[in-house]
CSV table of C-alpha atoms and ligand atoms in Angstrom, one decimal:
chain,number,residue,atom,x,y,z
A,1,MET,CA,-35.1,30.0,-30.0
A,2,GLU,CA,-33.4,33.4,-30.2
A,3,ALA,CA,-36.2,34.9,-28.2
A,4,ALA,CA,-35.8,32.3,-25.5
A,5,ALA,CA,-32.1,33.1,-25.2
A,6,ASP,CA,-32.8,36.8,-25.1
A,7,PHE,CA,-35.3,36.2,-22.3
A,8,LEU,CA,-32.8,34.2,-20.3
A,9,VAL,CA,-30.1,36.9,-20.7
A,10,LYS,CA,-32.5,39.7,-19.8
A,11,ARG,CA,-34.6,37.9,-17.2
A,12,ASN,CA,-32.8,39.4,-14.2
A,13,ASN,CA,-34.2,43.0,-14.2
A,14,VAL,CA,-33.6,43.6,-10.5
A,15,LEU,CA,-31.2,46.6,-10.9
A,16,ASN,CA,-33.8,48.5,-12.9
A,17,VAL,CA,-36.6,47.8,-10.5
A,18,ASN,CA,-34.5,48.4,-7.3
A,19,PRO,CA,-31.8,50.9,-8.4
A,20,LEU,CA,-28.3,50.8,-7.0
A,21,VAL,CA,-27.7,53.0,-4.0
A,22,ALA,CA,-23.9,53.6,-4.1
A,23,ASN,CA,-21.2,54.5,-6.5
A,24,ILE,CA,-19.4,51.3,-5.9
A,25,ASP,CA,-22.0,48.6,-6.1
A,26,ILE,CA,-23.0,45.1,-7.4
A,27,THR,CA,-23.6,44.1,-11.0
A,28,THR,CA,-26.5,42.0,-12.5
A,29,ALA,CA,-24.0,39.0,-12.6
A,30,ALA,CA,-23.7,39.4,-8.8
A,31,SER,CA,-27.5,39.4,-8.4
A,32,ASP,CA,-27.7,36.2,-10.5
A,33,TRP,CA,-25.2,34.5,-8.2
A,34,LEU,CA,-27.1,35.7,-5.1
A,35,TRP,CA,-30.3,34.2,-6.5
A,36,ALA,CA,-28.4,30.9,-6.9
A,37,VAL,CA,-27.3,31.1,-3.3
A,38,PHE,CA,-30.8,31.9,-2.2
A,39,ALA,CA,-32.1,28.8,-4.0
A,40,VAL,CA,-29.5,26.5,-2.3
A,41,MET,CA,-30.2,28.0,1.1
A,42,LEU,CA,-33.9,27.4,0.7
A,43,ALA,CA,-33.5,23.9,-0.7
A,44,SER,CA,-31.1,23.0,2.2
A,45,ALA,CA,-33.7,24.3,4.8
A,46,ILE,CA,-36.4,22.1,3.3
A,47,GLY,CA,-34.0,19.1,3.1
A,48,LEU,CA,-32.8,19.5,6.7
A,49,LEU,CA,-36.4,19.9,7.9
A,50,ALA,CA,-37.4,16.7,6.0
A,51,TRP,CA,-34.4,14.9,7.5
A,52,GLY,CA,-35.4,16.0,11.0
A,53,HIS,CA,-38.9,14.8,10.5
A,54,SER,CA,-37.7,11.4,9.5
A,55,ARG,CA,-36.3,11.0,13.0
A,56,PRO,CA,-38.1,10.3,16.3
A,57,ILE,CA,-39.8,13.3,17.8
A,58,GLY,CA,-37.3,13.8,20.7
A,59,GLU,CA,-34.3,13.8,18.3
A,60,ARG,CA,-35.1,16.6,15.9
A,61,ALA,CA,-33.9,19.7,17.7
A,62,PHE,CA,-30.5,20.0,15.9
A,63,HIS,CA,-32.1,19.4,12.5
A,64,GLU,CA,-34.8,22.0,13.1
A,65,LEU,CA,-32.2,24.5,14.3
A,66,ALA,CA,-30.1,23.9,11.1
A,67,ALA,CA,-33.2,24.2,8.9
A,68,ALA,CA,-34.2,27.5,10.6
A,69,LEU,CA,-30.8,29.0,10.1
A,70,CYS,CA,-30.7,28.0,6.4
A,71,PHE,CA,-34.2,29.5,6.0
A,72,THR,CA,-33.1,32.8,7.6
A,73,ALA,CA,-30.1,32.9,5.2
A,74,SER,CA,-32.4,32.4,2.3
A,75,VAL,CA,-34.4,35.5,3.3
A,76,ALA,CA,-31.1,37.5,3.5
A,77,TYR,CA,-30.1,36.3,0.1
A,78,PHE,CA,-33.5,37.1,-1.3
A,79,SER,CA,-32.9,40.6,-0.1
A,80,MET,CA,-29.4,41.0,-1.5
A,81,ALA,CA,-30.3,39.3,-4.8
A,82,SER,CA,-33.1,41.9,-5.1
A,83,ASP,CA,-30.6,44.7,-4.5
A,84,LEU,CA,-32.3,45.5,-1.2
A,85,GLY,CA,-30.9,45.8,2.3
A,86,ALA,CA,-27.8,48.0,1.6
A,87,ALA,CA,-26.8,51.5,2.6
A,88,ALA,CA,-24.4,53.8,0.8
A,89,VAL,CA,-21.3,54.6,3.0
A,90,PRO,CA,-18.5,56.9,1.9
A,91,VAL,CA,-15.3,54.8,1.6
A,92,GLU,CA,-12.2,55.5,3.7
A,93,PHE,CA,-9.8,54.5,0.9
A,94,VAL,CA,-10.7,55.6,-2.7
A,95,ARG,CA,-9.3,53.0,-4.9
A,96,GLY,CA,-10.5,54.1,-8.4
A,97,GLY,CA,-8.0,51.9,-10.3
A,98,THR,CA,-8.8,48.6,-8.7
A,99,LEU,CA,-12.5,49.2,-9.2
A,100,GLY,CA,-12.2,50.1,-12.8
A,101,GLU,CA,-13.6,53.7,-12.3
A,102,ASN,CA,-11.7,56.9,-12.0
A,103,TRP,CA,-13.9,58.7,-9.5
A,104,VAL,CA,-12.1,62.0,-9.7
A,105,ALA,CA,-12.5,62.1,-13.5
A,106,LEU,CA,-16.2,61.3,-13.0
A,107,GLY,CA,-16.4,64.3,-10.7
A,108,VAL,CA,-17.3,62.2,-7.6
A,109,THR,CA,-15.4,63.6,-4.6
A,110,ASP,CA,-16.7,61.3,-1.9
A,111,PRO,CA,-17.4,57.9,-3.5
A,112,THR,CA,-19.7,55.6,-1.6
A,113,ARG,CA,-19.8,51.8,-1.3
A,114,SER,CA,-22.9,49.6,-0.7
A,115,ILE,CA,-22.8,48.1,2.8
A,116,TRP,CA,-25.1,45.2,3.0
A,117,TYR,CA,-26.7,45.5,6.5
A,118,ALA,CA,-29.1,42.6,5.5
A,119,ARG,CA,-26.1,40.3,5.8
A,120,TYR,CA,-25.4,41.4,9.4
A,121,ILE,CA,-29.1,41.0,10.4
A,122,ASP,CA,-28.8,37.4,9.0
A,123,TRP,CA,-25.6,36.8,11.0
A,124,THR,CA,-27.0,38.2,14.2
A,125,ILE,CA,-29.7,35.6,14.0
A,126,THR,CA,-27.8,32.7,12.6
A,127,THR,CA,-24.3,32.7,14.1
A,128,PRO,CA,-25.8,32.2,17.6
A,129,MET,CA,-27.8,29.4,16.2
A,130,LEU,CA,-24.7,27.8,14.7
A,131,LEU,CA,-22.9,28.1,18.0
A,132,LEU,CA,-25.9,26.7,19.9
A,133,SER,CA,-26.1,23.7,17.5
A,134,LEU,CA,-22.4,23.0,18.2
A,135,VAL,CA,-22.3,23.5,22.0
A,136,LEU,CA,-25.7,22.0,22.9
A,137,ALA,CA,-24.1,18.7,21.8
A,138,THR,CA,-21.3,19.1,24.4
A,139,GLY,CA,-23.3,19.4,27.6
A,140,MET,CA,-21.6,22.7,28.3
A,141,PRO,CA,-23.2,24.6,31.2
A,142,LEU,CA,-25.9,27.1,30.2
A,143,SER,CA,-24.1,30.0,31.9
A,144,GLN,CA,-21.1,29.5,29.7
A,145,ILE,CA,-23.3,29.2,26.6
A,146,PHE,CA,-24.9,32.6,27.4
A,147,GLY,CA,-21.4,34.1,27.5
A,148,LEU,CA,-20.5,32.6,24.2
A,149,ILE,CA,-23.6,33.9,22.5
A,150,PHE,CA,-23.1,37.3,24.0
A,151,PHE,CA,-19.6,37.6,22.5
A,152,ASP,CA,-20.9,36.3,19.2
A,153,ILE,CA,-23.5,39.1,19.1
A,154,VAL,CA,-20.7,41.6,20.0
A,155,MET,CA,-18.6,40.3,17.1
A,156,ILE,CA,-21.4,40.7,14.5
A,157,ILE,CA,-22.7,44.1,15.7
A,158,THR,CA,-19.3,45.7,15.9
A,159,GLY,CA,-18.7,44.4,12.4
A,160,LEU,CA,-21.9,46.2,11.3
A,161,LEU,CA,-21.0,49.4,13.1
A,162,GLY,CA,-17.5,49.3,11.6
A,163,ALA,CA,-18.8,48.8,8.1
A,164,LEU,CA,-21.2,51.7,8.5
A,165,THR,CA,-18.5,54.0,9.7
A,166,PRO,CA,-16.8,56.1,7.0
A,167,SER,CA,-13.7,57.2,8.9
A,168,ARG,CA,-10.8,55.2,10.1
A,169,TYR,CA,-12.6,54.6,13.4
A,170,LYS,CA,-14.2,51.6,11.7
A,171,TRP,CA,-11.0,49.7,12.5
A,172,GLY,CA,-11.7,50.3,16.2
A,173,PHE,CA,-15.0,48.4,15.9
A,174,PHE,CA,-13.3,45.8,13.8
A,175,THR,CA,-10.8,45.2,16.6
A,176,PHE,CA,-13.6,44.7,19.2
A,177,GLY,CA,-15.1,42.2,16.8
A,178,CYS,CA,-11.8,40.3,16.4
A,179,VAL,CA,-11.2,40.1,20.1
A,180,ALA,CA,-14.8,38.8,20.6
A,181,MET,CA,-14.0,36.1,17.9
A,182,LEU,CA,-10.8,35.1,19.7
A,183,TRP,CA,-12.8,34.7,22.9
A,184,ILE,CA,-15.3,32.4,21.1
A,185,PHE,CA,-12.4,30.3,19.7
A,186,TYR,CA,-10.9,30.0,23.2
A,187,VAL,CA,-14.2,28.8,24.6
A,188,LEU,CA,-14.7,26.3,21.7
A,189,MET,CA,-11.2,25.0,22.0
A,190,PHE,CA,-11.1,24.5,25.7
A,191,THR,CA,-14.4,24.7,27.7
A,192,ALA,CA,-16.7,23.1,25.1
A,193,ARG,CA,-14.1,20.5,24.1
A,194,LYS,CA,-13.7,19.5,27.7
A,195,SER,CA,-17.4,19.1,28.2
A,196,ALA,CA,-17.7,17.0,25.1
A,197,THR,CA,-14.9,14.7,26.3
A,198,LEU,CA,-16.9,14.2,29.6
A,199,LEU,CA,-19.9,13.0,27.5
A,200,GLY,CA,-17.8,10.3,25.9
A,201,SER,CA,-15.3,9.6,23.2
A,202,ASP,CA,-18.0,9.5,20.5
A,203,TYR,CA,-19.3,12.9,21.5
A,204,ALA,CA,-15.7,14.3,21.7
A,205,LYS,CA,-14.9,13.0,18.2
A,206,ALA,CA,-18.1,14.5,16.7
A,207,TYR,CA,-17.4,17.8,18.4
A,208,THR,CA,-13.8,18.0,17.2
A,209,VAL,CA,-14.9,17.4,13.5
A,210,SER,CA,-17.7,20.0,13.6
A,211,ALA,CA,-15.8,22.6,15.7
A,212,SER,CA,-12.8,22.4,13.4
A,213,VAL,CA,-14.8,23.0,10.3
A,214,LEU,CA,-16.6,25.9,12.0
A,215,ALA,CA,-13.5,27.6,13.3
A,216,VAL,CA,-11.6,27.4,10.0
A,217,LEU,CA,-14.5,28.9,8.1
A,218,TRP,CA,-15.2,31.6,10.6
A,219,PHE,CA,-11.6,32.7,10.6
A,220,VAL,CA,-11.9,33.8,6.9
A,221,TYR,CA,-14.9,36.2,7.5
A,222,PRO,CA,-12.9,39.0,9.1
A,223,ILE,CA,-10.3,38.7,6.2
A,224,ILE,CA,-13.1,39.3,3.6
A,225,TRP,CA,-14.4,42.2,5.8
A,226,GLY,CA,-10.9,43.7,5.8
A,227,VAL,CA,-10.7,43.8,2.0
A,228,ALA,CA,-14.4,44.5,1.3
A,229,ASP,CA,-16.6,46.4,3.8
A,230,GLY,CA,-13.5,47.8,5.6
A,231,GLY,CA,-10.6,48.4,3.1
A,232,ASN,CA,-12.6,48.7,-0.2
A,233,VAL,CA,-9.9,46.6,-2.0
A,234,ILE,CA,-12.2,44.2,-3.8
A,235,THR,CA,-15.4,45.0,-5.7
A,236,PRO,CA,-18.9,44.4,-4.2
A,237,THR,CA,-19.4,41.7,-6.8
A,238,SER,CA,-16.3,39.8,-5.6
A,239,GLU,CA,-17.4,40.4,-2.0
A,240,MET,CA,-20.7,38.7,-2.9
A,241,VAL,CA,-18.9,35.7,-4.3
A,242,ALA,CA,-16.5,35.5,-1.4
A,243,TYR,CA,-19.1,35.8,1.4
A,244,GLY,CA,-21.5,33.7,-0.7
A,245,VAL,CA,-19.1,30.7,-0.9
A,246,LEU,CA,-18.3,31.1,2.8
A,247,ASP,CA,-22.0,31.3,3.8
A,248,LEU,CA,-22.8,28.1,1.8
A,249,LEU,CA,-19.9,26.3,3.5
A,250,ALA,CA,-20.7,27.7,7.0
A,251,LYS,CA,-24.4,27.1,6.9
A,252,PRO,CA,-25.7,24.2,4.7
A,253,VAL,CA,-22.4,22.3,4.3
A,254,PHE,CA,-21.4,22.7,8.0
A,255,SER,CA,-25.0,21.8,9.0
A,256,PHE,CA,-25.0,18.6,6.9
A,257,ILE,CA,-21.6,17.6,8.3
A,258,HIS,CA,-22.7,18.4,11.9
A,259,MET,CA,-26.0,16.5,11.5
A,260,MET,CA,-24.2,13.5,10.1
A,261,GLN,CA,-21.9,13.5,13.2
A,262,ILE,CA,-24.6,13.9,15.8
A,263,SER,CA,-27.3,11.7,14.2
A,264,ARG,CA,-25.1,8.8,15.2
A,265,LEU,CA,-25.0,9.8,18.9
A,266,ASP,CA,-27.1,8.7,21.8
A,267,TYR,CA,-29.4,11.8,22.5
A,268,ALA,CA,-30.3,10.4,26.0
A,269,ARG,CA,-26.8,11.1,27.2
A,270,LEU,CA,-27.3,14.9,26.7
A,271,GLY,CA,-30.0,14.8,29.4
A,272,PHE,CA,-32.2,17.2,27.4
A,273,SER,CA,-35.5,18.1,28.8
A,274,SER,CA,-38.0,20.8,27.9
A,275,SER,CA,-38.4,23.8,30.2
A,276,LYS,CA,-40.9,23.7,33.1
A,277,VAL,CA,-43.6,25.4,31.1
A,278,SER,CA,-43.5,23.0,28.2
A,279,ASP,CA,-43.1,20.1,30.5
A,280,GLY,CA,-46.5,21.2,31.8
A,281,ALA,CA,-47.9,21.5,28.4
A,282,HIS,CA,-46.5,18.1,27.5
A,283,GLN,CA,-48.1,16.6,30.6
A,284,GLY,CA,-51.4,18.3,29.8
A,285,LEU,CA,-51.3,16.7,26.4
A,286,LEU,CA,-50.7,13.3,27.9
A,287,HIS,CA,-53.5,13.9,30.4
A,288,GLU,CA,-55.9,14.6,27.5
A,289,LYS,CA,-55.0,11.2,26.1
A,290,GLY,CA,-56.0,9.3,29.2
A,291,PRO,CA,-55.0,8.5,32.8
A,292,MET,CA,-52.6,5.7,31.7
A,293,SER,CA,-50.1,8.0,30.1
A,294,GLN,CA,-50.3,10.6,32.9
A,295,SER,CA,-49.3,8.3,35.6
A,296,ALA,CA,-46.4,6.9,33.6
A,297,THR,CA,-44.7,10.3,33.3
A,298,PRO,CA,-42.7,11.7,36.2
A,299,ARG,CA,-41.4,15.3,35.8
A,300,PRO,CA,-37.9,15.1,34.2
A,301,SER,CA,-35.1,17.2,35.6
A,302,THR,CA,-34.4,20.5,33.9
A,303,VAL,CA,-31.0,21.5,32.7
A,304,VAL,CA,-30.3,25.0,33.9
A,305,GLY,CA,-27.6,27.0,35.7
A,306,ASP,CA,-24.1,25.7,36.1
A,307,GLY,CA,-25.2,22.1,36.4
A,308,ASN,CA,-24.1,20.0,33.4
A,309,ALA,CA,-26.8,17.4,33.1
A,310,PHE,CA,-24.2,14.7,32.6
A,311,HIS,CA,-22.1,15.9,35.5
A,312,ASN,CA,-25.1,16.0,37.8
A,313,ALA,CA,-26.6,12.6,36.9
A,314,PRO,CA,-24.8,9.3,36.4
A,315,ALA,CA,-25.2,7.9,32.9
A,316,THR,CA,-27.5,5.1,34.0
A,317,GLN,CA,-29.9,7.6,35.6
A,318,ALA,CA,-29.8,9.9,32.6
A,319,HIS,CA,-30.7,6.9,30.4
A,320,ALA,CA,-33.7,6.1,32.7
A,321,GLN,CA,-35.1,9.6,32.4
A,322,PRO,CA,-38.3,9.9,30.3
A,323,GLN,CA,-37.7,11.5,27.0
A,324,VAL,CA,-39.4,14.8,26.3
A,325,ALA,CA,-39.4,16.3,22.8
A,326,VAL,CA,-36.9,19.1,22.5
B,1,LIG,C1,-16.9,40.5,11.1
B,1,LIG,C2,-16.2,41.8,11.2
B,1,LIG,C3,-15.7,42.1,12.6
B,1,LIG,C4,-14.7,41.1,13.1
B,1,LIG,C5,-15.1,39.7,12.9
B,1,LIG,C6,-16.2,39.4,12.0
B,1,LIG,C7,-16.5,38.0,11.9
B,1,LIG,C8,-17.6,37.5,11.4
B,1,LIG,C9,-18.0,36.1,11.3
B,1,LIG,C10,-19.1,35.8,10.7
B,1,LIG,C11,-19.6,34.5,10.5
B,1,LIG,C12,-20.7,34.3,9.7
B,1,LIG,C13,-21.3,33.1,9.4
B,1,LIG,C14,-22.3,33.1,8.5
B,1,LIG,C15,-23.0,32.0,8.1
B,1,LIG,O1,-23.6,32.1,7.1
B,1,LIG,C16,-18.3,40.7,11.6
B,1,LIG,C17,-16.8,40.1,9.7
B,1,LIG,C18,-14.4,38.7,13.6
B,1,LIG,C19,-17.1,35.1,12.0
B,1,LIG,C20,-20.8,31.8,10.0
């Protein structure tokens, strides 16, 4: 019995296998928490994938996107729980007291803090996916979606550059990131909302719920950055708890709320179709199955450029279009 308890306490040996890189770094308790977040992300990815596969083949795109972003996060959390994916960066503000260490007494003149670049790699991949999942359900023109994704990448990469900068110039990068985020909020609040309204009141309602949840959560990230990566006010362990809770809310919880909203909607109204190449592949598959299916499938219109599928085609026509798996 005692041996079992001993094993449970000592089971997380990560910090001995992959040693800490910085003076100000995580604890084993933080690693335990990160393993828990890893497990939830992975379980959510599997759950979302299963949910998607319980739906007809043309109505799985959002579920697969959500599953993929949770899976990506699980890899990032595997990395952080294993104490991998961080770089030591000298802090701008030495706050010995708050961190429970007196660095000067310890003889450390230039204390470093762990900056978890693994997290920014995750966000570079997953935040565009979250935005896509939101705005693809609004019928917003592709050209504007590209702009939105561009500023999202600017926001995350400037956050990474700022975090890796030891001097006060980090706040310059942070400012770029905040401006990019404000632009994203502007597009979500006006352009995307207007598009969703044109699709119908049910789409508008679903969009408002999902977009509000997303915006409130995203707003907290730069605050955590300011007191963790940027200002070195809170410990890396508290940083892991704060970002971890936020990531759980912004990925699995947001995704489940968003999927519940859009599962109820009529996919046909989005006018989705595959790109020309996959249309061809799709038709080829039909051809292999026999001449009957080939003749029954005219090429559906493709949604590109500034044309909103819904704006271009009246609803009745959109409904009549053949459904292609997306
Ligand atoms: C940074 C610092 C630079 C300024 C701003 C930031 C915002 C980050 C956001 C991240 C969202 C992450 C999500 C992860 C999901 O798991 C990069 C912290 C504005 C909004 C949703």
